[in-house]
mmCIF file of C-alpha atoms in Angstrom:
data_model
loop_
_atom_site.group_PDB
_atom_site.id
_atom_site.type_symbol
_atom_site.label_atom_id
_atom_site.label_comp_id
_atom_site.label_asym_id
_atom_site.label_seq_id
_atom_site.Cartn_x
_atom_site.Cartn_y
_atom_site.Cartn_z
ATOM 1 C CA MET A 130 -4.172 4.974 20.714
ATOM 2 C CA ASN A 131 -4.989 3.040 23.886
ATOM 3 C CA ARG A 132 -4.608 -0.696 24.302
ATOM 4 C CA LYS A 133 -8.306 -1.472 23.736
ATOM 5 C CA ASN A 134 -8.287 0.316 20.391
ATOM 6 C CA ILE A 135 -5.119 -1.522 19.362
ATOM 7 C CA ILE A 136 -6.735 -4.854 20.220
ATOM 8 C CA LYS A 137 -9.873 -4.022 18.241
ATOM 9 C CA PHE A 138 -7.808 -2.916 15.284
ATOM 10 C CA THR A 139 -5.676 -6.065 15.401
ATOM 11 C CA LEU A 140 -8.781 -8.273 15.508
ATOM 12 C CA PHE A 141 -10.120 -6.447 12.453
ATOM 13 C CA ILE A 142 -6.878 -7.073 10.523
ATOM 14 C CA SER A 143 -6.852 -10.706 11.685
ATOM 15 C CA ILE A 144 -10.346 -11.278 10.313
ATOM 16 C CA ILE A 145 -9.295 -9.962 6.903
ATOM 17 C CA PHE A 146 -6.212 -12.146 6.772
ATOM 18 C CA THR A 147 -8.060 -15.192 8.052
ATOM 19 C CA LEU A 148 -10.527 -14.698 5.222
ATOM 20 C CA CYS A 149 -7.778 -14.376 2.601
ATOM 21 C CA PHE A 150 -5.803 -17.333 3.901
ATOM 22 C CA SER A 151 -8.958 -19.440 4.027
ATOM 23 C CA ILE A 152 -9.481 -18.829 0.335
ATOM 24 C CA PHE A 153 -5.978 -19.922 -0.616
ATOM 25 C CA ILE A 154 -5.868 -22.892 1.773
ATOM 26 C CA THR A 155 -9.216 -24.174 0.560
ATOM 27 C CA ASN A 156 -8.117 -23.728 -3.053
ATOM 28 C CA ASN A 157 -4.974 -25.785 -2.482
ATOM 29 C CA LYS A 158 -6.869 -28.501 -0.666
ATOM 30 C CA VAL A 159 -9.469 -28.862 -3.401
ATOM 31 C CA TYR A 160 -6.816 -28.777 -6.099
ATOM 32 C CA ALA A 161 -4.752 -31.481 -4.396
ATOM 33 C CA ASP A 162 -7.518 -33.809 -3.209
ATOM 34 C CA GLU A 163 -9.745 -33.959 -6.257
ATOM 35 C CA ASN A 164 -7.584 -35.782 -8.781
ATOM 36 C CA ASN A 165 -9.927 -36.484 -11.682
ATOM 37 C CA THR A 166 -9.968 -36.095 -15.446
ATOM 38 C CA ASN A 167 -12.032 -32.936 -15.408
ATOM 39 C CA SER A 168 -9.726 -30.106 -16.560
ATOM 40 C CA GLN A 169 -11.954 -27.320 -15.250
ATOM 41 C CA SER A 170 -10.642 -25.211 -12.368
ATOM 42 C CA GLN A 171 -11.935 -26.107 -8.942
ATOM 43 C CA VAL A 172 -14.058 -23.444 -7.285
ATOM 44 C CA THR A 173 -14.525 -23.162 -3.549
ATOM 45 C CA GLY A 174 -17.219 -21.054 -1.934
ATOM 46 C CA ILE A 175 -16.682 -19.408 1.437
ATOM 47 C CA LYS A 176 -19.653 -18.828 3.711
ATOM 48 C CA SER A 177 -19.622 -15.114 4.369
ATOM 49 C CA ILE A 178 -21.672 -11.939 4.309
ATOM 50 C CA PHE A 179 -20.275 -11.361 0.823
ATOM 51 C CA ASP A 180 -20.152 -13.678 -2.183
ATOM 52 C CA ILE A 181 -16.559 -14.944 -1.973
ATOM 53 C CA LYS A 182 -14.899 -17.676 -4.015
ATOM 54 C CA GLY A 183 -11.340 -18.862 -4.593
ATOM 55 C CA ILE A 184 -10.362 -20.526 -7.861
ATOM 56 C CA SER A 185 -7.310 -22.789 -8.218
ATOM 57 C CA GLY A 186 -6.898 -22.187 -11.963
ATOM 58 C CA GLU A 187 -8.466 -20.061 -14.676
ATOM 59 C CA TYR A 188 -11.767 -18.316 -13.955
ATOM 60 C CA LYS A 189 -14.507 -17.202 -16.343
ATOM 61 C CA THR A 190 -17.553 -15.286 -15.172
ATOM 62 C CA SER A 191 -19.677 -17.440 -17.500
ATOM 63 C CA SER A 192 -18.788 -20.463 -15.337
ATOM 64 C CA GLU A 193 -21.095 -19.180 -12.593
ATOM 65 C CA LYS A 194 -24.221 -21.310 -12.428
ATOM 66 C CA GLU A 195 -26.281 -18.302 -11.374
ATOM 67 C CA ASP A 196 -25.949 -14.570 -11.910
ATOM 68 C CA ILE A 197 -23.835 -12.758 -9.318
ATOM 69 C CA TYR A 198 -26.311 -10.666 -7.349
ATOM 70 C CA LEU A 199 -24.325 -9.887 -4.168
ATOM 71 C CA PRO A 200 -21.215 -7.778 -3.570
ATOM 72 C CA PHE A 201 -18.529 -10.310 -4.521
ATOM 73 C CA PHE A 202 -14.859 -11.243 -4.388
ATOM 74 C CA ARG A 203 -13.205 -13.676 -6.822
ATOM 75 C CA ASN A 204 -9.578 -14.690 -6.441
ATOM 76 C CA ALA A 205 -7.935 -16.876 -9.094
ATOM 77 C CA ILE A 206 -4.466 -18.328 -9.408
ATOM 78 C CA GLY A 207 -4.840 -18.369 -13.189
ATOM 79 C CA ARG A 208 -6.221 -15.976 -15.766
ATOM 80 C CA ILE A 209 -9.551 -14.204 -15.257
ATOM 81 C CA GLN A 210 -11.883 -13.615 -18.205
ATOM 82 C CA VAL A 211 -15.003 -11.512 -17.854
ATOM 83 C CA ASP A 212 -17.048 -13.159 -20.591
ATOM 84 C CA LYS A 213 -20.402 -12.560 -18.914
ATOM 85 C CA SER A 214 -21.731 -9.185 -17.745
ATOM 86 C CA ILE A 215 -21.774 -8.393 -14.001
ATOM 87 C CA ASN A 216 -24.070 -5.779 -12.498
ATOM 88 C CA ASN A 217 -22.887 -5.756 -8.877
ATOM 89 C CA ILE A 218 -20.013 -4.184 -6.981
ATOM 90 C CA GLY A 219 -17.049 -6.515 -6.646
ATOM 91 C CA ILE A 220 -13.359 -7.385 -6.679
ATOM 92 C CA LEU A 221 -11.548 -9.587 -9.201
ATOM 93 C CA SER A 222 -8.033 -10.655 -8.199
ATOM 94 C CA SER A 223 -5.592 -12.773 -10.192
ATOM 95 C CA SER A 224 -1.922 -13.722 -10.158
ATOM 96 C CA SER A 225 -2.186 -13.856 -13.965
ATOM 97 C CA THR A 226 -3.861 -11.603 -16.533
ATOM 98 C CA ILE A 227 -7.380 -10.145 -16.399
ATOM 99 C CA ASP A 228 -9.407 -9.572 -19.582
ATOM 100 C CA VAL A 229 -12.699 -7.679 -19.432
ATOM 101 C CA ASN A 230 -14.690 -8.682 -22.524
ATOM 102 C CA GLN A 231 -18.232 -8.017 -21.230
ATOM 103 C CA PRO A 232 -19.727 -4.948 -19.482
ATOM 104 C CA LEU A 233 -19.164 -4.384 -15.758
ATOM 105 C CA LYS A 234 -21.609 -2.164 -13.890
ATOM 106 C CA THR A 235 -21.211 -0.182 -10.644
ATOM 107 C CA ILE A 236 -17.812 -0.126 -8.895
ATOM 108 C CA GLN A 237 -15.333 -2.814 -9.915
ATOM 109 C CA VAL A 238 -11.865 -3.380 -8.453
ATOM 110 C CA LEU A 239 -9.358 -5.299 -10.600
ATOM 111 C CA PHE A 240 -6.151 -6.656 -9.036
ATOM 112 C CA SER A 241 -3.487 -8.418 -11.090
ATOM 113 C CA SER A 242 0.225 -9.119 -10.742
ATOM 114 C CA ASP A 243 0.251 -9.316 -14.552
ATOM 115 C CA SER A 244 -1.441 -7.206 -17.231
ATOM 116 C CA ILE A 245 -5.067 -6.040 -17.361
ATOM 117 C CA ARG A 246 -6.979 -5.378 -20.581
ATOM 118 C CA VAL A 247 -10.394 -3.707 -20.586
ATOM 119 C CA ASN A 248 -12.145 -4.471 -23.885
ATOM 120 C CA SER A 249 -15.703 -3.782 -22.756
ATOM 121 C CA SER A 250 -17.469 -0.986 -20.911
ATOM 122 C CA MET A 251 -17.140 -0.357 -17.183
ATOM 123 C CA GLU A 252 -19.040 2.073 -14.991
ATOM 124 C CA TYR A 253 -16.459 2.823 -12.280
ATOM 125 C CA ALA A 254 -12.960 1.317 -12.504
ATOM 126 C CA ILE A 255 -10.320 0.852 -9.810
ATOM 127 C CA ILE A 256 -7.400 -0.970 -11.445
ATOM 128 C CA TRP A 257 -4.200 -2.178 -9.801
ATOM 129 C CA SER A 258 -1.718 -3.981 -12.075
ATOM 130 C CA GLY A 259 1.870 -5.122 -11.662
ATOM 131 C CA SER A 260 2.359 -4.831 -15.422
ATOM 132 C CA ASP A 261 0.617 -3.038 -18.315
ATOM 133 C CA VAL A 262 -2.955 -1.768 -18.449
ATOM 134 C CA VAL A 263 -4.814 -1.261 -21.731
ATOM 135 C CA ILE A 264 -8.189 0.522 -21.839
ATOM 136 C CA ASN A 265 -9.842 -0.273 -25.162
ATOM 137 C CA SER A 266 -13.462 0.635 -24.375
ATOM 138 C CA ASN A 267 -15.597 3.150 -22.516
ATOM 139 C CA ILE A 268 -15.542 3.859 -18.789
ATOM 140 C CA GLU A 269 -18.757 5.665 -17.982
ATOM 141 C CA LYS A 270 -17.612 7.461 -14.836
ATOM 142 C CA ASN A 271 -14.405 7.787 -12.813
ATOM 143 C CA ALA A 272 -11.304 5.623 -13.148
ATOM 144 C CA ILE A 273 -8.283 5.129 -10.874
ATOM 145 C CA ILE A 274 -5.376 3.191 -12.381
ATOM 146 C CA PHE A 275 -2.145 2.017 -10.702
ATOM 147 C CA SER A 276 0.355 0.250 -12.941
ATOM 148 C CA GLY A 277 3.903 -1.045 -12.669
ATOM 149 C CA GLY A 278 4.256 -0.755 -16.444
ATOM 150 C CA THR A 279 2.546 1.226 -19.197
ATOM 151 C CA VAL A 280 -1.038 2.497 -19.162
ATOM 152 C CA THR A 281 -2.546 2.934 -22.624
ATOM 153 C CA ILE A 282 -5.920 4.528 -23.263
ATOM 154 C CA ASP A 283 -6.559 3.470 -26.876
ATOM 155 C CA GLU A 284 -8.046 5.552 -29.678
ATOM 156 C CA ASN A 285 -11.523 4.018 -29.423
ATOM 157 C CA SER A 286 -11.856 4.437 -25.662
ATOM 158 C CA VAL A 287 -13.689 7.176 -23.770
ATOM 159 C CA ILE A 288 -13.488 7.939 -20.042
ATOM 160 C CA ASN A 289 -16.563 10.024 -19.278
ATOM 161 C CA ASP A 290 -15.293 11.557 -16.030
ATOM 162 C CA ASP A 291 -12.003 12.174 -14.233
ATOM 163 C CA VAL A 292 -9.117 9.712 -14.377
ATOM 164 C CA ILE A 293 -6.199 9.313 -11.973
ATOM 165 C CA ILE A 294 -3.185 7.376 -13.292
ATOM 166 C CA ILE A 295 0.020 6.367 -11.522
ATOM 167 C CA ALA A 296 2.351 4.371 -13.774
ATOM 168 C CA LYS A 297 5.774 4.162 -15.360
ATOM 169 C CA ASP A 298 4.586 5.343 -18.784
ATOM 170 C CA VAL A 299 1.193 6.691 -19.902
ATOM 171 C CA ASN A 300 -0.215 6.963 -23.431
ATOM 172 C CA ILE A 301 -3.509 8.844 -23.796
ATOM 173 C CA LYS A 302 -4.788 8.208 -27.314
ATOM 174 C CA GLY A 303 -8.525 8.224 -26.591
ATOM 175 C CA SER A 304 -10.848 10.801 -25.060
ATOM 176 C CA ILE A 305 -11.185 11.922 -21.441
ATOM 177 C CA GLU A 306 -14.345 13.947 -20.932
ATOM 178 C CA ASP A 307 -13.167 15.592 -17.706
ATOM 179 C CA SER A 308 -9.688 15.995 -16.171
ATOM 180 C CA ALA A 309 -6.622 13.738 -16.115
ATOM 181 C CA LEU A 310 -4.268 13.562 -13.116
ATOM 182 C CA VAL A 311 -1.098 11.668 -13.993
ATOM 183 C CA SER A 312 2.099 10.666 -12.226
ATOM 184 C CA ALA A 313 4.535 8.944 -14.592
ATOM 185 C CA SER A 314 8.036 9.007 -16.011
ATOM 186 C CA ASN A 315 6.823 9.560 -19.572
ATOM 187 C CA LEU A 316 3.463 10.944 -20.735
ATOM 188 C CA ASN A 317 2.270 11.025 -24.345
ATOM 189 C CA VAL A 318 -1.027 12.711 -25.249
ATOM 190 C CA SER A 319 -2.384 12.310 -28.768
ATOM 191 C CA GLY A 320 -6.045 12.062 -27.742
ATOM 192 C CA ASN A 321 -8.387 14.626 -26.189
ATOM 193 C CA ILE A 322 -8.736 15.858 -22.585
ATOM 194 C CA LYS A 323 -11.835 18.041 -22.271
ATOM 195 C CA ARG A 324 -10.725 19.800 -19.085
ATOM 196 C CA ASP A 325 -7.405 19.932 -17.165
ATOM 197 C CA LEU A 326 -4.205 17.936 -17.465
ATOM 198 C CA ARG A 327 -2.269 17.982 -14.208
ATOM 199 C CA CYS A 328 0.812 15.791 -14.101
ATOM 200 C CA GLU A 329 4.140 14.995 -12.489
ATOM 201 C CA VAL A 330 6.468 13.653 -15.190
ATOM 202 C CA SER A 331 10.055 13.429 -16.412
ATOM 203 C CA SER A 332 9.048 13.926 -20.040
ATOM 204 C CA ILE A 333 5.834 14.915 -21.810
ATOM 205 C CA ASP A 334 4.759 14.986 -25.450
ATOM 206 C CA ILE A 335 1.460 16.525 -26.565
ATOM 207 C CA SER A 336 0.790 16.081 -30.277
ATOM 208 C CA GLY A 337 -1.125 19.316 -30.909
ATOM 209 C CA ASN A 338 -2.455 22.547 -29.439
ATOM 210 C CA GLU A 339 -6.087 21.384 -29.297
ATOM 211 C CA ASN A 340 -5.689 18.151 -27.359
ATOM 212 C CA ILE A 341 -6.282 19.751 -23.953
ATOM 213 C CA LYS A 342 -9.194 22.138 -23.560
ATOM 214 C CA GLY A 343 -8.560 23.246 -19.968
ATOM 215 C CA ASN A 344 -5.520 24.105 -17.900
ATOM 216 C CA VAL A 345 -2.130 22.412 -18.212
ATOM 217 C CA TYR A 346 0.003 22.010 -15.099
ATOM 218 C CA VAL A 347 3.281 20.084 -15.181
ATOM 219 C CA ARG A 348 5.536 19.372 -12.212
ATOM 220 C CA THR A 349 8.977 18.100 -13.216
ATOM 221 C CA TYR A 350 12.713 18.044 -12.567
ATOM 222 C CA ASN A 351 13.354 18.303 -16.297
ATOM 223 C CA SER A 352 14.111 21.920 -17.164
ATOM 224 C CA GLN A 353 14.037 21.069 -20.897
ATOM 225 C CA ILE A 354 10.251 20.676 -20.947
ATOM 226 C CA ASN A 355 8.635 23.524 -22.859
ATOM 227 C CA LEU A 356 4.967 23.612 -23.903
ATOM 228 C CA LYS A 357 4.617 27.369 -24.429
ATOM 229 C CA ASP A 358 4.494 27.040 -28.214
ATOM 230 C CA LYS A 359 1.370 24.874 -28.025
ATOM 231 C CA TYR A 360 -0.076 25.971 -24.670
ATOM 232 C CA PRO A 361 1.045 29.531 -23.775
ATOM 233 C CA ASN A 362 -0.808 29.449 -20.441
ATOM 234 C CA ALA A 363 0.679 26.141 -19.341
ATOM 235 C CA ILE A 364 2.312 26.159 -15.914
ATOM 236 C CA ILE A 365 5.638 24.287 -15.857
ATOM 237 C CA ASP A 366 6.750 23.859 -12.238
ATOM 238 C CA VAL A 367 10.417 22.869 -12.465
ATOM 239 C CA LYS A 368 11.873 21.544 -9.229
ATOM 240 C CA GLU A 369 15.556 22.213 -8.743
ATOM 241 C CA THR A 370 17.969 19.368 -8.034
ATOM 242 C CA LYS A 371 20.522 20.383 -5.437
ATOM 243 C CA SER A 372 24.211 19.652 -5.878
ATOM 244 C CA GLY A 373 25.671 16.531 -4.240
ATOM 245 C CA VAL A 374 27.528 18.427 -1.483
ATOM 246 C CA LYS A 375 24.556 20.524 -0.506
ATOM 247 C CA THR A 376 22.250 17.532 -0.605
ATOM 248 C CA PHE A 377 24.539 15.528 1.688
ATOM 249 C CA GLY A 378 24.848 18.478 4.069
ATOM 250 C CA SER A 379 21.091 18.926 4.143
ATOM 251 C CA ILE A 380 20.561 15.199 4.736
ATOM 252 C CA LEU A 381 23.137 15.161 7.543
ATOM 253 C CA LEU A 382 21.641 18.249 9.220
ATOM 254 C CA LYS A 383 18.117 16.787 9.143
ATOM 255 C CA ALA A 384 19.443 13.454 10.414
ATOM 256 C CA VAL A 385 21.229 15.113 13.355
ATOM 257 C CA ILE A 386 18.131 17.128 14.306
ATOM 258 C CA SER A 387 15.808 14.097 14.166
ATOM 259 C CA CYS A 388 18.289 11.978 16.155
ATOM 260 C CA LEU A 389 18.563 14.676 18.845
ATOM 261 C CA LEU A 390 14.762 14.629 19.135
ATOM 262 C CA PHE A 391 14.767 10.815 19.332
ATOM 263 C CA THR A 392 17.457 10.990 22.038
ATOM 264 C CA LEU A 393 15.371 13.459 24.040
ATOM 265 C CA LEU A 394 12.313 11.209 23.666
ATOM 266 C CA TYR A 395 14.442 8.231 24.755
ATOM 267 C CA LEU A 396 15.500 10.031 27.953
ATOM 268 C CA ILE A 397 11.957 11.187 28.768
ATOM 269 C CA VAL A 398 10.478 7.704 28.366
ATOM 270 C CA LYS A 399 13.332 6.151 30.370
ATOM 271 C CA LYS A 400 12.870 8.692 33.156
ATOM 272 C CA ILE A 401 9.112 8.111 33.381
ATOM 273 C CA SER A 402 9.294 4.306 33.163
ATOM 274 C CA LYS A 403 12.605 3.976 35.044
ATOM 275 C CA GLY A 404 14.019 2.071 32.074
ATOM 276 C CA LYS A 405 11.434 -0.719 32.246
ATOM 277 C CA VAL A 406 9.907 0.081 28.824
ATOM 278 C CA TYR A 407 13.178 -0.560 26.958
ATOM 279 C CA GLU A 408 13.962 -3.668 29.001
ATOM 280 C CA LYS A 409 10.538 -5.068 28.184
ATOM 281 C CA MET A 410 10.871 -4.173 24.476
ATOM 282 C CA LEU A 411 14.188 -6.016 24.285
ATOM 283 C CA ASP A 412 12.949 -9.082 26.189
ATOM 284 C CA LYS A 413 9.788 -9.356 24.079
ATOM 285 C CA ALA A 414 11.783 -8.943 20.829
ATOM 286 C CA LYS A 415 14.364 -11.593 21.846
ATOM 287 C CA ASN A 416 11.804 -14.118 23.061
ATOM 288 C CA ASN A 417 9.398 -13.662 20.125
ATOM 289 C CA SER A 418 11.660 -13.001 17.142
ATOM 290 C CA ILE A 419 9.516 -14.940 14.640
ATOM 291 C CA PHE A 420 6.369 -13.171 15.829
ATOM 292 C CA VAL A 421 8.127 -9.798 15.465
ATOM 293 C CA ILE A 422 9.077 -10.497 11.839
ATOM 294 C CA LEU A 423 5.738 -12.017 10.800
ATOM 295 C CA SER A 424 3.498 -9.435 12.475
ATOM 296 C CA GLY A 425 5.519 -6.541 11.045
ATOM 297 C CA ALA A 426 5.577 -7.999 7.532
ATOM 298 C CA ILE A 427 1.863 -8.847 7.545
ATOM 299 C CA CYS A 428 0.901 -5.373 8.752
ATOM 300 C CA LEU A 429 2.845 -3.719 5.901
ATOM 301 C CA LEU A 430 1.704 -6.148 3.212
ATOM 302 C CA ALA A 431 -1.902 -5.734 4.341
ATOM 303 C CA PHE A 432 -2.005 -2.026 3.593
ATOM 304 C CA PRO A 433 -3.154 -2.084 -0.079
ATOM 305 C CA ALA A 434 -5.740 -4.830 0.555
ATOM 306 C CA VAL A 435 -7.081 -3.143 3.696
ATOM 307 C CA PHE A 436 -7.274 0.225 1.941
ATOM 308 C CA VAL A 437 -9.285 -1.161 -0.986
ATOM 309 C CA PHE A 438 -11.461 -3.287 1.303
ATOM 310 C CA LEU A 439 -12.384 -0.270 3.440
ATOM 311 C CA LEU A 440 -12.970 1.803 0.302
ATOM 312 C CA VAL A 441 -15.397 -0.801 -1.023
ATOM 313 C CA ILE A 442 -17.143 -1.026 2.355
ATOM 314 C CA SER A 443 -17.510 2.773 2.367
ATOM 315 C CA LEU A 444 -19.048 2.751 -1.101
ATOM 316 C CA LEU A 445 -21.510 0.105 0.078
ATOM 317 C CA GLY A 446 -22.832 2.640 2.577
ATOM 318 C CA LEU A 447 -20.931 1.496 5.677
ATOM 319 C CA TYR A 448 -18.678 4.545 5.702
ATOM 320 C CA ILE A 449 -19.615 5.293 9.337
ATOM 321 C CA LEU A 450 -17.691 2.140 10.276
ATOM 322 C CA ALA A 451 -15.087 2.035 7.494
ATOM 323 C CA LEU A 452 -13.797 5.610 7.585
ATOM 324 C CA PRO A 453 -12.891 5.642 11.328
ATOM 325 C CA VAL A 454 -11.125 2.294 10.914
ATOM 326 C CA LEU A 455 -9.266 3.598 7.863
ATOM 327 C CA PHE A 456 -8.265 6.706 9.814
ATOM 328 C CA VAL A 457 -6.986 4.617 12.731
ATOM 329 C CA TYR A 458 -5.061 2.305 10.383
ATOM 330 C CA LEU A 459 -3.448 5.192 8.487
ATOM 331 C CA THR A 460 -2.560 6.883 11.779
ATOM 332 C CA PHE A 461 -1.062 3.627 13.015
ATOM 333 C CA ILE A 462 1.108 3.260 9.899
ATOM 334 C CA ILE A 463 2.167 6.933 9.871
ATOM 335 C CA VAL A 464 3.180 6.825 13.543
ATOM 336 C CA PHE A 465 5.380 3.775 13.022
ATOM 337 C CA VAL A 466 6.879 5.223 9.839
ATOM 338 C CA MET A 467 7.877 8.298 11.855
ATOM 339 C CA LEU A 468 9.077 6.390 14.940
ATOM 340 C CA SER A 469 10.604 3.304 13.307
ATOM 341 C CA THR A 470 14.188 4.511 13.881
ATOM 342 C CA TYR A 471 13.364 5.361 17.491
ATOM 343 C CA VAL A 472 11.774 1.987 18.320
ATOM 344 C CA VAL A 473 14.441 -0.152 16.627
ATOM 345 C CA GLY A 474 17.299 2.106 17.766
ATOM 346 C CA SER A 475 16.156 2.029 21.400
ATOM 347 C CA THR A 476 15.946 -1.761 21.304
ATOM 348 C CA ILE A 477 19.397 -2.116 19.697
ATOM 349 C CA PHE A 478 21.004 0.279 22.185
ATOM 350 C CA GLU A 479 19.358 -1.486 25.111
ATOM 351 C CA TYR A 480 20.904 -4.750 23.923
ATOM 352 C CA MET A 481 24.342 -3.177 23.342
ATOM 353 C CA ASN A 482 24.286 -1.344 26.658
ATOM 354 C CA LYS A 483 23.182 -4.408 28.577
ATOM 355 C CA ASN A 484 25.786 -6.736 27.102
ATOM 356 C CA TYR A 485 28.748 -4.603 26.029
ATOM 357 C CA ILE A 486 28.729 -0.876 26.842
ATOM 358 C CA LYS A 487 27.265 -1.061 30.369
ATOM 359 C CA ALA A 488 27.207 2.723 30.623
ATOM 360 C CA GLU A 489 27.171 4.010 34.184
ATOM 361 C CA LYS A 490 27.286 7.713 33.352
ATOM 362 C CA LEU A 491 24.330 9.484 31.765
ATOM 363 C CA SER A 492 26.608 11.325 29.319
ATOM 364 C CA VAL A 493 27.962 8.044 27.925
ATOM 365 C CA GLU A 494 24.438 6.713 27.534
ATOM 366 C CA ILE A 495 23.291 9.868 25.698
ATOM 367 C CA VAL A 496 26.210 9.687 23.265
ATOM 368 C CA GLY A 497 25.646 5.974 22.691
ATOM 369 C CA VAL A 498 21.927 6.209 21.993
ATOM 370 C CA PHE A 499 22.385 9.308 19.780
ATOM 371 C CA PHE A 500 24.940 7.586 17.545
ATOM 372 C CA THR A 501 22.746 4.484 17.379
ATOM 373 C CA PHE A 502 19.894 6.605 16.015
ATOM 374 C CA LEU A 503 22.261 8.481 13.694
ATOM 375 C CA SER A 504 23.744 5.256 12.278
ATOM 376 C CA LEU A 505 20.305 3.836 11.484
ATOM 377 C CA THR A 506 19.154 7.130 9.936
ATOM 378 C CA LEU A 507 22.213 7.391 7.665
ATOM 379 C CA LEU A 508 21.839 3.749 6.606
ATOM 380 C CA THR A 509 18.373 4.572 5.260
ATOM 381 C CA LYS A 510 19.889 7.339 3.106
ATOM 382 C CA ILE A 511 22.219 5.015 1.166
ATOM 383 C CA PRO A 512 21.177 4.978 -2.524
ATOM 384 C CA ILE A 513 19.192 1.957 -3.692
ATOM 385 C CA ILE A 514 19.533 -0.199 -0.548
ATOM 386 C CA GLY A 515 18.491 2.606 1.819
ATOM 387 C CA SER A 516 14.808 2.252 0.961
ATOM 388 C CA TYR A 517 14.925 -1.474 1.764
ATOM 389 C CA ILE A 518 16.609 -0.766 5.091
ATOM 390 C CA TYR A 519 13.913 1.795 5.886
ATOM 391 C CA ILE A 520 11.146 -0.699 5.099
ATOM 392 C CA ALA A 521 12.901 -3.254 7.323
ATOM 393 C CA LEU A 522 13.040 -0.705 10.169
ATOM 394 C CA ILE A 523 9.307 -0.046 9.864
ATOM 395 C CA MET A 524 8.595 -3.781 9.790
ATOM 396 C CA PHE A 525 10.687 -4.469 12.897
ATOM 397 C CA SER A 526 9.276 -1.488 14.798
ATOM 398 C CA VAL A 527 5.706 -2.663 14.164
ATOM 399 C CA GLY A 528 6.660 -6.215 15.158
ATOM 400 C CA ILE A 529 8.426 -5.084 18.331
ATOM 401 C CA MET A 530 5.444 -3.040 19.476
ATOM 402 C CA PHE A 531 3.022 -5.854 18.661
ATOM 403 C CA ALA A 532 5.160 -8.212 20.763
ATOM 404 C CA TYR A 533 5.363 -5.580 23.517
ATOM 405 C CA TYR A 534 1.587 -5.320 23.825
ATOM 406 C CA PHE A 535 0.309 -8.768 22.913
ATOM 407 C CA LYS A 536 2.942 -11.269 24.037
ATOM 408 C CA LYS A 537 2.923 -12.363 27.662
ATOM 409 C CA ASP A 538 5.970 -12.074 29.858
ATOM 410 C CA LYS A 539 7.786 -15.329 30.511
ATOM 411 C CA VAL A 540 7.307 -16.144 34.166
ATOM 412 C CA LYS A 541 9.930 -18.288 35.819
ATOM 413 C CA ASP A 542 8.653 -20.999 38.086
ATOM 414 C CA ILE A 543 9.590 -20.413 41.714
ATOM 415 C CA LYS A 544 10.157 -23.484 43.836
ATOM 416 C CA LYS A 545 8.528 -23.196 47.156
#
């Protein structure tokens, strides 16, 4: 990716965040300044191509003075209640619960850090919840559901097309007219799936031998799962868990190989740039530490919002613009996920070498940079905290490269 493309991409991300921050800032200003006896939530409109509003408290769709006729975005601090039907594509986002009590047509995206309950029909549903999701009505076409808790498709509900569910626990009590793709710890099926059930689970319980009409495919680490009595043609793909010694040896071998490759890349880049790249990375990181942290964190936190935004734009017919941007963004993230240890490790070693090691021989430098990479790699493999360290490495690597490209060098004044 050349510098022009990076700049264009960064401007695109900045526009999205400016829009989001404008919503929240305007909400807070309205909420603080207008101190009257009216208990209704304050609503702020944002002039935009789309119909965008931020709400400081609870939001009801019936509170709209006119029908929503544009693609829309509503963000509320409080609870969202759909008590009036909407017939246009849109996004509803809340830090509290979302209750759908009236029909929603076309594609709807529901975001909530709390639970989401769908009590009325939807056409297409994209649901993202930090807690539980309950579907208690019909979804006419496809549904995609992400949940940090339990997803329940109740007895009276029907999903008339495919459904994709990623959650902690999943209960399918209603009817799915096509296939169900599920990733969960526990899956219970007492309803009907007219075609395939394909899942990755730790445990699965299917109440009878007529619940699933098509193929059954289960990927699991639990060798105790057995569905042959109810579904003789079911495919149970049991993944083997390696012993602790072998796993550690495998991890160490992969870590050594990747660190050798990073060391080789380090030497090639240093040879070509005569060491100036690493010096510049270190100087930019030291002089812009706050920028490094903020830019890296924002880029990572933006991923879900950017993904959904580009998906919505694509469905609106602007896929010629949205899909290339999505491809560039995904490539950008993947590259920094792969090279995070290299970027951060090179910067750390440059600092250590400049201030403490001061290696004069190439062999000493090779050993030093290799063990820097190896230390960071093994830190990311520590149970529980390793994943947080890895996320921190990605964040810092993105921030360092942003500072490298977009922050100016400090020029010392020269007295004539």
